Short mmCIF file of C-alpha atoms in Angstrom, two decimals:
data_model
loop_
_atom_site.label_atom_id
_atom_site.label_comp_id
_atom_site.label_asym_id
_atom_site.label_seq_id
_atom_site.Cartn_x
_atom_site.Cartn_y
_atom_site.Cartn_z
CA MET N 274 143.11 100.94 94.77
CA ALA N 275 140.61 98.11 94.54
CA VAL N 276 137.14 99.05 93.36
CA VAL N 277 134.33 97.54 95.42
CA SER N 278 131.50 96.57 93.11
CA LYS N 279 127.92 96.72 94.27
CA PRO N 280 125.93 93.47 94.47
CA ALA N 281 123.87 92.69 91.37
CA SER N 282 120.65 92.84 93.42
CA GLN N 283 121.51 96.38 94.58
CA ASN N 284 122.28 97.49 91.02
CA LEU N 285 118.96 96.01 89.83
CA ALA N 286 117.08 97.81 92.61
CA VAL N 287 118.66 101.13 91.62
CA VAL N 288 117.82 100.56 87.94
CA LEU N 289 114.21 99.66 88.72
CA LEU N 290 113.76 102.60 91.07
CA THR N 291 115.25 104.98 88.50
CA ALA N 292 112.98 103.62 85.79
CA TYR N 293 109.94 103.90 88.06
CA LEU N 294 110.72 107.49 89.08
CA SER N 295 111.31 108.42 85.45
CA SER N 296 107.93 106.94 84.47
CA LEU N 297 106.31 108.71 87.43
CA ALA N 298 107.68 112.05 86.26
CA ARG N 299 106.57 111.53 82.62
CA GLN N 300 103.18 109.89 83.19
CA PRO N 301 102.17 110.24 86.85
CA LEU N 302 98.52 109.20 86.48
CA VAL N 303 99.22 106.08 84.40
CA THR N 304 102.18 105.06 86.58
CA LYS N 305 100.23 105.45 89.83
CA ALA N 306 97.23 103.57 88.41
CA CYS N 307 99.39 100.66 87.20
CA THR N 308 101.32 100.61 90.48
CA THR N 309 98.10 100.48 92.50
CA ALA N 310 96.73 97.72 90.26
CA THR N 311 99.86 95.62 90.80
CA LEU N 312 99.94 96.17 94.56
CA ASN N 313 96.20 95.44 94.84
CA PHE N 314 96.70 92.20 92.91
CA LEU N 315 99.38 91.11 95.38
CA GLN N 316 97.42 92.41 98.37
CA GLU N 317 94.26 90.47 97.52
CA GLU N 318 96.21 87.31 96.67
CA ILE N 319 98.03 87.42 100.02
CA ALA N 320 94.87 88.30 102.00
CA GLN N 321 92.87 85.42 100.49
CA ARG N 322 95.57 82.87 101.28
CA VAL N 323 96.40 84.10 104.79
CA SER N 324 92.75 84.54 105.87
CA GLY N 325 91.73 81.07 104.70
CA VAL N 326 89.24 82.36 102.14
CA ARG N 327 91.05 80.68 99.24
CA ALA N 328 91.03 77.32 101.05
CA ASP N 329 87.35 77.76 101.93
CA ASP N 330 86.49 78.50 98.29
CA LYS N 331 88.33 75.38 97.14
CA ALA N 332 86.51 73.28 99.74
CA THR N 333 83.18 74.68 98.55
CA GLU N 334 84.04 73.89 94.93
CA LYS N 335 85.09 70.36 95.90
CA ARG N 336 81.79 69.74 97.72
CA ALA N 337 79.84 71.09 94.76
CA ALA N 338 81.72 68.77 92.40
CA LEU N 339 81.02 65.74 94.62
CA GLU N 340 77.34 66.69 94.69
CA GLY N 341 77.27 66.78 90.90
CA THR N 342 76.94 70.54 90.58
CA PRO N 343 80.46 71.72 89.73
CA VAL N 344 81.16 75.45 89.85
CA LYS N 345 81.43 76.83 86.33
CA LYS N 346 84.40 79.09 85.67
CA SER N 347 85.34 81.21 82.70
CA LEU N 348 88.72 80.84 81.03
CA ILE N 349 90.01 83.93 82.85
CA GLU N 350 88.82 82.59 86.23
CA LYS N 351 90.76 79.38 85.61
CA ILE N 352 93.93 81.45 85.20
CA VAL N 353 93.48 84.07 87.94
CA ASN N 354 91.12 84.32 90.89
CA LYS N 355 88.09 86.47 90.06
CA ARG N 356 88.31 88.67 93.17
CA VAL N 357 92.05 89.18 92.71
CA LEU N 358 91.40 90.40 89.17
CA GLN N 359 88.53 92.64 90.31
CA PHE N 360 90.64 94.18 93.08
CA SER N 361 93.44 94.81 90.62
CA LEU N 362 91.02 96.52 88.21
CA TYR N 363 89.68 98.57 91.11
CA GLY N 364 93.22 99.82 91.71
CA LEU N 365 93.76 100.56 88.04
CA LEU N 366 90.48 102.34 87.35
CA ILE N 367 89.38 103.80 90.70
CA SER N 368 91.84 103.79 93.58
CA GLY N 369 94.98 104.82 91.69
CA PRO N 370 93.36 107.69 89.74
CA LEU N 371 91.37 108.87 92.79
CA ASN N 372 94.52 108.97 94.92
CA HIS N 373 96.33 110.89 92.19
CA PHE N 374 93.63 113.52 91.71
CA LEU N 375 93.02 114.08 95.44
CA TYR N 376 96.70 114.74 96.06
CA GLU N 377 96.92 116.90 92.93
CA ILE N 378 94.16 119.09 94.39
CA LEU N 379 95.94 119.21 97.75
CA ASN N 380 99.23 120.16 96.08
CA LYS N 381 97.55 122.96 94.14
CA VAL N 382 95.93 124.31 97.31
CA PHE N 383 99.31 124.56 99.05
CA ALA N 384 101.45 125.29 95.97
CA ASN N 385 101.72 129.05 96.47
CA ARG N 386 101.79 129.07 100.25
CA PRO N 387 105.03 129.57 102.17
CA LYS N 388 106.65 126.37 103.41
CA ASN N 389 106.41 126.91 107.13
CA LYS N 390 105.29 124.81 110.10
CA LEU N 391 101.71 126.06 109.96
CA ASN N 392 101.18 125.08 106.32
CA THR N 393 102.93 121.76 106.89
CA LEU N 394 100.53 121.07 109.75
CA LEU N 395 97.52 122.14 107.66
CA SER N 396 98.63 119.87 104.82
CA LEU N 397 98.98 116.90 107.19
CA LEU N 398 95.55 117.62 108.66
CA ALA N 399 94.00 117.76 105.19
CA GLN N 400 95.61 114.46 104.26
CA ASN N 401 94.50 112.70 107.43
CA LEU N 402 91.06 114.26 107.94
CA ILE N 403 89.88 114.58 104.32
CA ILE N 404 91.87 112.49 101.84
CA SER N 405 92.54 109.44 104.01
CA PRO N 406 88.87 108.94 105.08
CA ILE N 407 87.75 109.24 101.45
CA LEU N 408 90.29 106.68 100.21
CA ASN N 409 89.63 104.29 103.11
CA SER N 410 85.85 104.53 102.66
CA VAL N 411 86.15 103.75 98.96
CA PHE N 412 88.52 100.87 99.77
CA LEU N 413 86.11 99.32 102.29
CA ALA N 414 83.13 99.72 99.96
CA ALA N 415 84.99 98.21 97.00
CA ASN N 416 86.27 95.37 99.16
CA ALA N 417 82.71 94.57 100.26
CA VAL N 418 81.37 94.62 96.69
CA ILE N 419 84.24 92.46 95.41
CA ALA N 420 83.56 89.99 98.24
CA GLY N 421 80.02 89.59 96.88
CA GLU N 422 77.96 92.17 98.76
CA ARG N 423 75.32 93.73 96.51
CA SER N 424 73.09 95.58 98.96
CA ILE N 425 73.92 99.30 99.15
CA GLU N 426 72.65 99.40 102.75
CA ASN N 427 74.94 96.54 103.76
CA VAL N 428 77.93 98.14 102.02
CA ILE N 429 77.26 101.38 103.90
CA ASP N 430 76.97 99.45 107.18
CA ILE N 431 80.30 97.73 106.51
CA VAL N 432 82.00 101.06 105.84
CA ARG N 433 80.50 102.61 108.96
CA SER N 434 81.46 99.68 111.20
CA ARG N 435 85.05 99.37 109.99
CA LEU N 436 86.10 102.88 108.97
CA LEU N 437 86.77 104.26 112.46
CA GLY N 438 89.05 101.36 113.41
CA MET N 439 90.92 101.78 110.16
CA MET N 440 91.21 105.54 110.64
CA LYS N 441 92.52 105.18 114.20
CA VAL N 442 95.46 103.17 112.90
CA SER N 443 95.93 105.62 110.02
CA TRP N 444 95.92 108.61 112.37
CA VAL N 445 98.57 107.01 114.57
CA VAL N 446 100.83 105.56 111.86
CA PHE N 447 100.67 107.80 108.80
CA PRO N 448 101.49 111.20 110.40
CA CYS N 449 104.66 109.54 111.75
CA VAL N 450 105.37 108.06 108.32
CA GLN N 451 104.79 111.41 106.62
CA LEU N 452 107.00 113.28 109.07
CA PHE N 453 109.71 110.63 108.69
CA ALA N 454 109.59 110.98 104.90
CA ALA N 455 109.63 114.79 105.07
CA ARG N 456 112.66 114.77 107.36
CA PHE N 457 114.81 111.89 106.10
CA LEU N 458 113.81 111.03 102.51
CA PRO N 459 114.18 113.01 99.28
CA PRO N 460 110.80 113.92 97.71
CA LEU N 461 111.57 111.74 94.67
CA VAL N 462 111.16 108.53 96.68
CA TRP N 463 108.11 109.56 98.68
CA VAL N 464 105.63 107.87 96.34
CA PRO N 465 107.24 104.40 96.41
CA PHE N 466 107.84 104.76 100.16
CA PHE N 467 104.19 105.66 100.85
CA ASN N 468 103.05 102.89 98.49
CA SER N 469 105.00 100.30 100.45
CA ILE N 470 103.51 101.47 103.76
CA ALA N 471 99.98 101.61 102.32
CA PHE N 472 100.45 98.13 100.83
CA THR N 473 101.46 96.70 104.20
CA PHE N 474 98.54 98.17 106.12
CA GLY N 475 96.09 97.55 103.27
CA THR N 476 97.03 93.87 103.27
CA TYR N 477 96.56 93.72 107.03
CA PHE N 478 93.08 95.31 106.99
CA ASN N 479 92.03 93.29 103.95
CA THR N 480 93.09 90.07 105.68
CA GLN N 481 91.33 90.99 108.93
CA GLY N 482 88.14 91.85 107.05
CA LYS N 483 88.19 88.50 105.26
CA ILE N 484 88.79 86.63 108.53
CA ARG N 485 85.75 88.32 110.11
CA THR N 486 83.60 87.57 107.05
CA LEU N 487 84.70 83.94 107.02
CA GLN N 488 84.02 83.58 110.75
CA ALA N 489 80.53 85.03 110.28
CA LYS N 490 79.89 82.64 107.39
CA ARG N 491 80.95 79.60 109.40
CA ALA N 492 78.89 80.72 112.40
CA GLU N 493 75.84 81.02 110.14
CA GLU N 494 76.48 77.57 108.67
CA GLU N 495 76.80 76.05 112.14
CA LYS N 496 73.55 77.74 113.17
CA GLN N 497 71.75 76.30 110.14
CA ASP N 498 73.16 72.82 110.82
CA LYS N 499 71.89 72.93 114.42
CA SER N 500 68.42 74.09 113.35
CA GLU N 501 68.17 71.17 110.93
#
């Protein structure tokens, strides 16, 4: 009987997933923090390019150079975009650990309770009404600070104005995602599955936020040009 070999790409995916799950079991906090840092790096890089922020920054630097006041950059900034690096560090030091500890608390709360429909519902409510708003608020605040906002009042206003829209999408999408995972996926792959979903929606909201900020900036510049 002929043996059908799996494609090399499929074998590699299995090896990587096995290695990741093994690392997650041995060092959950470190693994989650490093995973979040990597995904945040990619998320910010994609959002800057898709939104037009990267092109706008390059145009600003080009104008400054032509005017004889070139933008000074450190060695690190010449290698990697400053905001991409900051967002990655935010994932490593804040978002990843915060996510880990919040869900550790939730797991402890429900650890000794019977696994029935009521406790499943209560767990989903806690995730969507407590944990998700905390994580999304921190994300919006960090995103504003990384984008250059330094006023606490303005950061709070940004969180207030954007959180509800973000939560509406979360409340529609993530309960379905969680129920899908609980029904069709083994618990071992829940973390990478949830990470992939969070990465997709995080990239979308990050990009939309940057588009709005860029539009506001251009509107302000046009207003100044007309007043002159």
